[in-house]
Amino acid sequence: MVWDKISTGSIAVVFTTAGLCFSTYFIFYGKGQKRATTNIPELGGFSLLTAWPFFAQRNDFLWANFKKTGANIFRFRVLQQCWRQWFLKQILALFTKDRMTDVFPSLLRDTTRLMAGWGSEGTINPFDELNAIVFQLTVRMSSCQELANDQKAVARMSELIDVIEKNATPASLLLPWFPSPTRRSRQGATRELFAMMGAYVERRRAASFSLRLINAEYINTGMNVCWNLLYLGMHPDWKDKVAAEIQMLVSNHTNSISNELDERLASIPLNAWGTELPVTDCIIRETLRMMMGASLLRRNLDEDVVVDDRVIPQGDFLIYPLADVHANPDIYPDPFKFDPERFDPGREEDKKVPLAFLGWGAGEWPGPLIMALFFLTFEFEVVDSSGEFPKSLPRADFNEFKRTGPPQDNPCYIKFKRIVA
């Protein structure tokens, strides 16, 4: 056996090294550091054991400890502190009205080109094909024209980001120094991404921000566009309402059928996309409510603050499970039922309490653009792996700490037929 061939000395070195690493880790991290005095219940224990379920089954971890402590806030140690302080400020600069107006025709051309590659009819996995569109649009928005026009480079970037995202496991986050295959895969993909961006973007700092934005936008927007269409396919009445609303938008703002579809859509004022699609807006909000059950993390970078008569020390992270509001039956009755009318005027369940909805609507983001082109170009229906109409869509897994991806147990597809040449 291979084990028999390993020398006793080699085994001793391995176990001694592991023991030293574990002991050093326990001394510096397990005991913790002196913290400001608070009246927040502390879970205590070895931080690695505490943090593992936080990353592996985050939603269950939070609610189990709410029950355990009997408090609506508790404290524990997480091992890493690395969030970007300036990310949000810079991303907002890319989604200004002027920026969106300038790039809008290019976004429509990109979407039309990629949809044309599907052919006249067939079946697609939306989590592949629609994600590819979202990725292209995100690169177009966040980088330079030379990169956005290089289809091979964009496809390779998408592959590399998938490698990074899929290898972001609890073990890789808690033990980033461990030389595992996932660590090597992530490092290799990250190096290649920076090398690609460095060829197009002059300053490395700008490349770093572009990669962060592309990763965040691709994962979040891509998943949401896919689930929007799947839910609409499962609810033909809402699907018909969205189709009629999009047709009305085009009729109100274009007066010619001679131009290409993407050119006609580009002539629609940008503000109309956010104000004249109320049904689409409700669809987007309801989909986000049902799919967004992850936990938000924010770090207190300023001085100690008081929240609910409890002191949050400087440097601590605040973690909030979105399911606390999005899946709360006291706010949204029957919370796992797809019901976009929750957001209609006169009902407005999202306004029962402050911040009851923590998503976004059909404003300045590319989701409505993709949905409009899709509805105007294709007839479609949702099918399962056998080609039949599925009985139901799965619920979101709120323990998933990366993204709400495609259903694994009962995968769903979109069967389409082109209605615009």
Coordinates of C-alpha atoms in Angstrom, one line a residue, residues 23-413:
S23 CA -2.0 25.3 18.0
T24 CA -0.9 28.6 16.5
Y25 CA -4.3 29.1 15.0
F26 CA -6.0 28.3 18.3
I27 CA -3.8 30.7 20.3
F28 CA -4.3 33.7 18.0
Y29 CA -7.8 33.1 16.8
G30 CA -9.6 30.6 19.1
K31 CA -9.2 32.7 22.2
G32 CA -10.1 35.9 20.4
Q33 CA -9.0 39.4 21.2
K34 CA -10.1 41.9 23.9
R35 CA -13.3 43.4 22.8
A36 CA -15.4 46.3 23.8
T37 CA -17.9 45.6 26.6
T38 CA -21.3 45.0 25.1
N39 CA -24.6 43.5 26.3
I40 CA -24.8 41.3 23.2
P41 CA -24.9 37.5 23.8
E42 CA -21.7 35.9 22.6
L43 CA -21.6 32.3 21.2
G44 CA -18.1 31.7 22.3
G45 CA -16.2 28.5 21.5
F46 CA -13.5 27.9 19.0
S47 CA -14.0 30.4 16.2
L48 CA -13.3 27.9 13.4
L49 CA -16.0 25.6 14.6
T50 CA -18.4 28.5 15.0
A51 CA -17.6 30.0 11.6
W52 CA -17.9 26.8 9.6
P53 CA -21.7 26.5 9.8
F54 CA -22.0 30.2 9.2
F55 CA -20.4 29.7 5.8
A56 CA -21.8 26.2 5.1
Q57 CA -25.4 26.7 6.2
R58 CA -25.7 30.4 7.0
N59 CA -29.5 30.7 7.3
D60 CA -29.9 27.7 9.6
F61 CA -26.9 28.9 11.6
L62 CA -28.5 32.4 12.2
W63 CA -32.0 31.2 13.1
A64 CA -30.7 28.3 15.3
N65 CA -28.6 30.8 17.4
F66 CA -31.5 33.3 17.6
K67 CA -33.4 30.5 19.3
K68 CA -30.4 29.4 21.4
T69 CA -29.6 32.8 22.8
G70 CA -33.2 34.0 23.0
A71 CA -32.1 37.3 21.6
N72 CA -32.7 39.2 18.4
I73 CA -29.0 39.9 18.1
F74 CA -25.9 37.8 19.0
R75 CA -22.2 37.8 18.5
F76 CA -19.6 35.4 17.1
R77 CA -16.2 35.5 15.5
V78 CA -15.7 35.2 11.7
L79 CA -12.1 34.9 10.5
Q80 CA -11.7 37.3 7.7
Q81 CA -12.1 41.0 7.3
C82 CA -11.7 42.1 3.7
W83 CA -14.7 44.0 2.4
R84 CA -14.2 46.9 -0.1
Q85 CA -15.0 50.3 1.3
W86 CA -15.2 52.1 -1.9
F87 CA -17.0 49.6 -4.1
L88 CA -20.5 50.9 -3.8
K89 CA -19.5 54.5 -4.5
Q90 CA -17.8 53.5 -7.8
I91 CA -20.5 51.2 -9.0
L92 CA -23.1 54.0 -8.8
A93 CA -20.9 56.1 -11.0
L94 CA -21.3 53.5 -13.8
F95 CA -25.1 53.5 -13.7
T96 CA -25.8 57.2 -14.0
K97 CA -28.4 58.3 -16.5
D98 CA -25.9 59.8 -18.9
R99 CA -23.8 56.6 -18.8
M100 CA -26.8 54.4 -19.5
T101 CA -28.0 56.6 -22.3
D102 CA -24.7 56.4 -24.1
V103 CA -24.2 52.7 -23.8
F104 CA -27.9 51.6 -24.2
P105 CA -27.7 51.0 -28.0
S106 CA -24.6 48.9 -27.6
L107 CA -26.3 46.8 -24.9
L108 CA -29.3 46.1 -27.2
R109 CA -27.0 45.2 -30.1
D110 CA -25.1 42.8 -27.9
T111 CA -28.3 41.1 -26.7
T112 CA -29.7 40.8 -30.2
R113 CA -26.5 39.2 -31.5
L114 CA -26.4 36.6 -28.7
M115 CA -30.0 35.7 -29.0
A116 CA -29.6 35.3 -32.8
G117 CA -27.1 32.6 -32.0
W118 CA -29.8 30.4 -30.5
G119 CA -31.4 29.8 -33.9
S120 CA -35.1 29.9 -34.9
E121 CA -36.4 27.4 -32.3
G122 CA -35.1 25.0 -29.7
T123 CA -34.6 24.6 -26.0
I124 CA -32.1 26.4 -23.9
N125 CA -30.8 26.3 -20.3
P126 CA -31.5 29.9 -19.2
F127 CA -28.8 29.7 -16.6
D128 CA -26.2 29.3 -19.4
E129 CA -27.6 31.4 -22.3
L130 CA -29.1 34.3 -20.4
N131 CA -26.2 34.4 -18.0
A132 CA -23.9 34.8 -21.1
I133 CA -26.0 37.8 -22.2
V134 CA -25.8 39.4 -18.7
F135 CA -22.1 38.9 -18.6
Q136 CA -21.6 40.5 -22.0
L137 CA -23.7 43.5 -21.0
T138 CA -21.8 43.8 -17.7
V139 CA -18.4 43.8 -19.5
R140 CA -19.8 46.4 -21.8
M141 CA -20.9 48.6 -18.9
S142 CA -17.9 48.3 -16.7
S143 CA -14.8 48.0 -19.0
C144 CA -13.7 49.3 -22.4
Q145 CA -15.1 48.9 -25.9
E146 CA -12.0 46.9 -27.0
L147 CA -12.6 44.2 -24.4
A148 CA -16.4 44.2 -24.8
N149 CA -16.0 43.7 -28.6
D150 CA -13.6 40.7 -28.2
Q151 CA -16.1 37.8 -28.0
K152 CA -13.4 35.2 -27.3
A153 CA -12.0 37.2 -24.4
V154 CA -15.4 37.8 -22.9
A155 CA -16.2 34.1 -23.1
R156 CA -13.0 33.2 -21.5
M157 CA -13.6 35.7 -18.7
S158 CA -16.9 34.2 -18.0
E159 CA -15.4 30.7 -17.7
L160 CA -12.7 32.0 -15.3
I161 CA -15.3 33.8 -13.1
D162 CA -17.3 30.6 -12.9
V163 CA -14.1 28.8 -11.7
I164 CA -13.6 31.4 -9.0
E165 CA -17.2 31.4 -7.9
K166 CA -17.6 27.6 -7.8
N167 CA -14.4 27.1 -5.8
A168 CA -15.5 29.7 -3.2
T169 CA -16.2 26.9 -0.7
P170 CA -16.5 27.3 3.1
A171 CA -13.1 25.6 3.5
S172 CA -11.4 27.9 1.0
L173 CA -12.8 31.0 2.9
L174 CA -11.9 29.7 6.4
L175 CA -8.5 28.3 5.5
P176 CA -7.3 30.5 2.6
W177 CA -3.7 29.5 3.2
F178 CA -4.3 25.7 2.8
P179 CA -2.8 24.5 -0.5
S180 CA -5.9 22.7 -1.7
P181 CA -6.9 22.1 -5.4
T182 CA -9.7 24.7 -5.0
R183 CA -7.2 27.3 -3.8
R184 CA -4.9 26.6 -6.8
S185 CA -7.9 26.8 -9.2
R186 CA -9.0 30.1 -7.8
Q187 CA -5.5 31.6 -7.8
G188 CA -4.9 30.5 -11.4
A189 CA -8.2 31.8 -12.6
T190 CA -7.6 35.1 -10.8
R191 CA -4.2 35.6 -12.2
E192 CA -5.4 35.0 -15.7
L193 CA -8.3 37.4 -15.2
F194 CA -6.0 40.2 -14.1
A195 CA -3.6 39.5 -17.0
M196 CA -6.5 39.8 -19.4
M197 CA -7.8 43.0 -17.8
G198 CA -4.3 44.4 -17.7
A199 CA -4.1 44.2 -21.4
Y200 CA -7.1 46.4 -21.8
V201 CA -7.2 48.6 -18.8
E202 CA -4.3 51.0 -18.2
R203 CA -4.1 51.0 -14.4
R204 CA -4.2 47.8 -12.3
R205 CA -6.5 49.5 -9.8
A206 CA -9.1 50.1 -12.5
A207 CA -8.8 46.5 -13.6
S208 CA -9.4 45.3 -10.0
F209 CA -12.6 47.3 -9.7
S210 CA -13.9 46.1 -13.1
L211 CA -13.4 42.5 -12.1
R212 CA -15.3 43.0 -8.8
L213 CA -18.2 44.7 -10.6
I214 CA -18.3 42.1 -13.4
N215 CA -18.4 39.3 -10.8
A216 CA -21.1 40.9 -8.6
E217 CA -23.3 42.0 -11.5
Y218 CA -23.0 38.7 -13.4
I219 CA -23.9 36.5 -10.5
N220 CA -26.8 38.6 -9.2
T221 CA -28.4 40.0 -12.3
G222 CA -27.9 36.8 -14.3
M223 CA -29.6 34.7 -11.7
N224 CA -32.5 37.1 -11.4
V225 CA -33.2 37.4 -15.1
C226 CA -33.3 33.6 -15.3
W227 CA -35.7 33.2 -12.4
N228 CA -37.9 36.0 -13.8
L229 CA -38.5 34.2 -17.0
L230 CA -39.0 30.8 -15.3
Y231 CA -41.6 32.2 -12.9
L232 CA -43.4 33.9 -15.9
G233 CA -43.3 30.6 -17.8
M234 CA -45.0 28.9 -14.8
H235 CA -47.7 31.6 -14.6
P236 CA -49.1 32.3 -18.1
D237 CA -51.5 35.0 -16.9
W238 CA -48.6 37.1 -15.7
K239 CA -46.6 36.3 -18.8
D240 CA -49.4 37.7 -20.9
K241 CA -49.5 40.9 -18.8
V242 CA -45.8 41.5 -19.3
A243 CA -46.0 40.8 -23.0
A244 CA -48.8 43.3 -23.4
E245 CA -47.0 45.9 -21.3
I246 CA -43.8 45.6 -23.4
Q247 CA -45.8 45.9 -26.6
M248 CA -47.5 49.1 -25.3
L249 CA -44.1 50.6 -24.4
V250 CA -42.8 50.0 -27.9
S251 CA -46.0 51.4 -29.5
N252 CA -46.0 54.5 -27.3
H253 CA -42.4 55.5 -28.1
T254 CA -41.7 54.2 -31.6
N255 CA -43.5 55.0 -34.9
S256 CA -41.8 52.7 -37.4
I257 CA -41.5 49.0 -38.0
S258 CA -38.9 49.4 -40.7
N259 CA -35.9 49.7 -38.3
E260 CA -34.3 46.7 -36.6
L261 CA -35.9 45.8 -33.3
D262 CA -32.8 46.8 -31.2
E263 CA -32.8 50.2 -32.9
R264 CA -36.4 50.8 -32.1
L265 CA -35.9 49.9 -28.5
A266 CA -32.9 52.2 -28.3
S267 CA -35.1 55.1 -29.3
I268 CA -37.3 54.6 -26.2
P269 CA -36.4 57.3 -23.5
L270 CA -34.4 55.7 -20.6
N271 CA -36.8 57.0 -18.0
A272 CA -39.7 55.2 -19.7
W273 CA -38.1 51.9 -18.9
G274 CA -38.4 52.7 -15.2
T275 CA -41.8 54.3 -15.2
E276 CA -43.9 52.6 -17.8
L277 CA -43.4 49.0 -16.9
P278 CA -45.3 48.6 -13.6
V279 CA -46.3 45.0 -14.1
T280 CA -42.7 44.1 -15.0
D281 CA -41.5 46.0 -12.0
C282 CA -43.8 43.9 -9.7
I283 CA -42.6 40.7 -11.4
I284 CA -39.0 41.6 -10.7
R285 CA -39.7 42.6 -7.1
E286 CA -41.6 39.4 -6.4
T287 CA -38.9 37.3 -7.9
L288 CA -36.2 39.0 -5.9
R289 CA -38.2 38.7 -2.7
M290 CA -38.6 34.9 -3.2
M291 CA -35.0 34.3 -4.3
M292 CA -33.1 36.8 -2.1
G293 CA -32.9 35.1 1.3
A294 CA -29.2 35.3 1.8
S295 CA -27.5 37.4 4.5
L296 CA -26.1 40.9 4.1
L297 CA -22.8 41.7 5.7
R298 CA -21.6 45.2 6.6
R299 CA -18.6 46.2 8.7
N300 CA -18.7 49.0 11.2
L301 CA -15.7 51.0 10.1
D302 CA -16.5 54.1 12.2
E303 CA -16.7 54.4 16.0
D304 CA -18.9 52.2 18.2
V305 CA -22.6 52.5 17.5
V306 CA -25.7 51.6 19.4
V307 CA -28.3 49.4 17.8
D308 CA -31.4 48.4 19.8
D309 CA -29.7 49.4 23.1
R310 CA -26.7 47.3 22.2
V311 CA -23.2 48.5 21.4
I312 CA -21.7 47.4 18.0
P313 CA -17.9 47.9 18.4
Q314 CA -15.8 49.4 15.7
G315 CA -14.5 46.7 13.4
D316 CA -17.4 44.3 14.0
F317 CA -19.5 42.9 11.1
L318 CA -23.3 43.2 11.1
I319 CA -25.1 40.3 9.5
Y320 CA -28.7 40.5 8.5
P321 CA -30.7 37.5 7.0
L322 CA -33.0 38.8 4.3
A323 CA -35.4 36.0 4.9
D324 CA -36.3 37.9 8.2
V325 CA -38.4 40.2 6.0
H326 CA -38.7 38.5 2.6
A327 CA -40.0 35.2 4.0
N328 CA -41.9 36.7 7.0
P329 CA -45.5 35.6 6.8
D330 CA -46.5 38.6 9.0
I331 CA -45.4 40.9 6.2
Y332 CA -46.0 38.7 3.2
P333 CA -48.8 36.1 3.7
D334 CA -48.0 32.8 2.2
P335 CA -44.4 34.0 1.5
F336 CA -43.4 31.2 -0.9
K337 CA -46.3 31.8 -3.2
F338 CA -45.5 33.8 -6.4
D339 CA -47.9 36.8 -6.1
P340 CA -46.6 40.0 -7.8
E341 CA -49.8 41.8 -6.8
R342 CA -48.3 42.1 -3.3
F343 CA -46.6 45.3 -4.6
D344 CA -49.7 46.8 -6.3
P345 CA -51.0 50.2 -5.1
G346 CA -53.6 49.7 -2.3
R347 CA -52.0 46.4 -1.2
E348 CA -48.3 47.2 -1.0
E349 CA -47.3 44.6 1.5
D350 CA -43.7 45.8 1.2
K351 CA -44.7 49.0 3.0
K352 CA -46.1 47.3 6.1
V353 CA -42.9 47.9 8.0
P354 CA -39.8 49.9 7.1
L355 CA -37.4 48.2 4.8
A356 CA -39.6 45.2 4.2
F357 CA -38.2 44.8 0.7
L358 CA -34.5 44.8 0.3
G359 CA -34.1 44.4 -3.5
W360 CA -34.6 46.7 -6.5
G361 CA -37.1 47.2 -9.3
A362 CA -37.1 47.9 -13.0
G363 CA -34.9 50.9 -12.8
E364 CA -31.6 51.4 -14.5
W365 CA -30.3 47.9 -14.7
P366 CA -30.2 45.6 -17.8
G367 CA -32.9 43.1 -16.7
P368 CA -35.9 44.8 -18.3
L369 CA -33.9 45.3 -21.5
I370 CA -33.2 41.5 -21.8
M371 CA -36.8 40.6 -20.9
A372 CA -38.2 43.1 -23.5
L373 CA -36.0 41.7 -26.3
F374 CA -36.8 38.2 -25.3
F375 CA -40.6 38.7 -25.3
L376 CA -40.6 40.6 -28.6
T377 CA -38.4 38.0 -30.3
F378 CA -39.7 34.7 -29.0
E379 CA -42.7 32.7 -28.0
F380 CA -41.6 30.5 -25.1
E381 CA -42.7 28.0 -22.4
V382 CA -40.9 26.4 -19.4
V383 CA -40.3 22.6 -19.7
D384 CA -38.6 20.0 -17.5
S385 CA -35.9 17.6 -18.5
S386 CA -38.5 15.4 -20.2
G387 CA -39.9 18.3 -22.2
E388 CA -43.1 18.5 -20.2
F389 CA -44.5 21.4 -18.3
P390 CA -43.0 21.2 -14.7
K391 CA -45.2 20.7 -11.7
S392 CA -43.5 23.4 -9.8
L393 CA -40.3 25.4 -9.4
P394 CA -38.1 24.7 -6.4
R395 CA -37.8 27.1 -3.4
A396 CA -34.6 29.1 -3.0
D397 CA -32.0 27.6 -0.7
F398 CA -31.3 30.3 1.8
N399 CA -28.3 28.5 3.1
E400 CA -26.5 29.0 -0.3
F401 CA -23.9 31.7 0.5
K402 CA -22.8 32.2 -3.1
R403 CA -25.8 32.6 -5.4
T404 CA -29.3 31.2 -6.0
G405 CA -28.4 29.1 -9.0
P406 CA -30.3 26.7 -11.2
P407 CA -32.4 24.0 -9.6
Q408 CA -30.4 20.8 -9.2
D409 CA -33.1 18.2 -8.4
N410 CA -35.6 19.2 -11.1
P411 CA -33.8 21.3 -13.7
C412 CA -36.0 23.6 -15.9
Y413 CA -35.4 24.8 -19.4

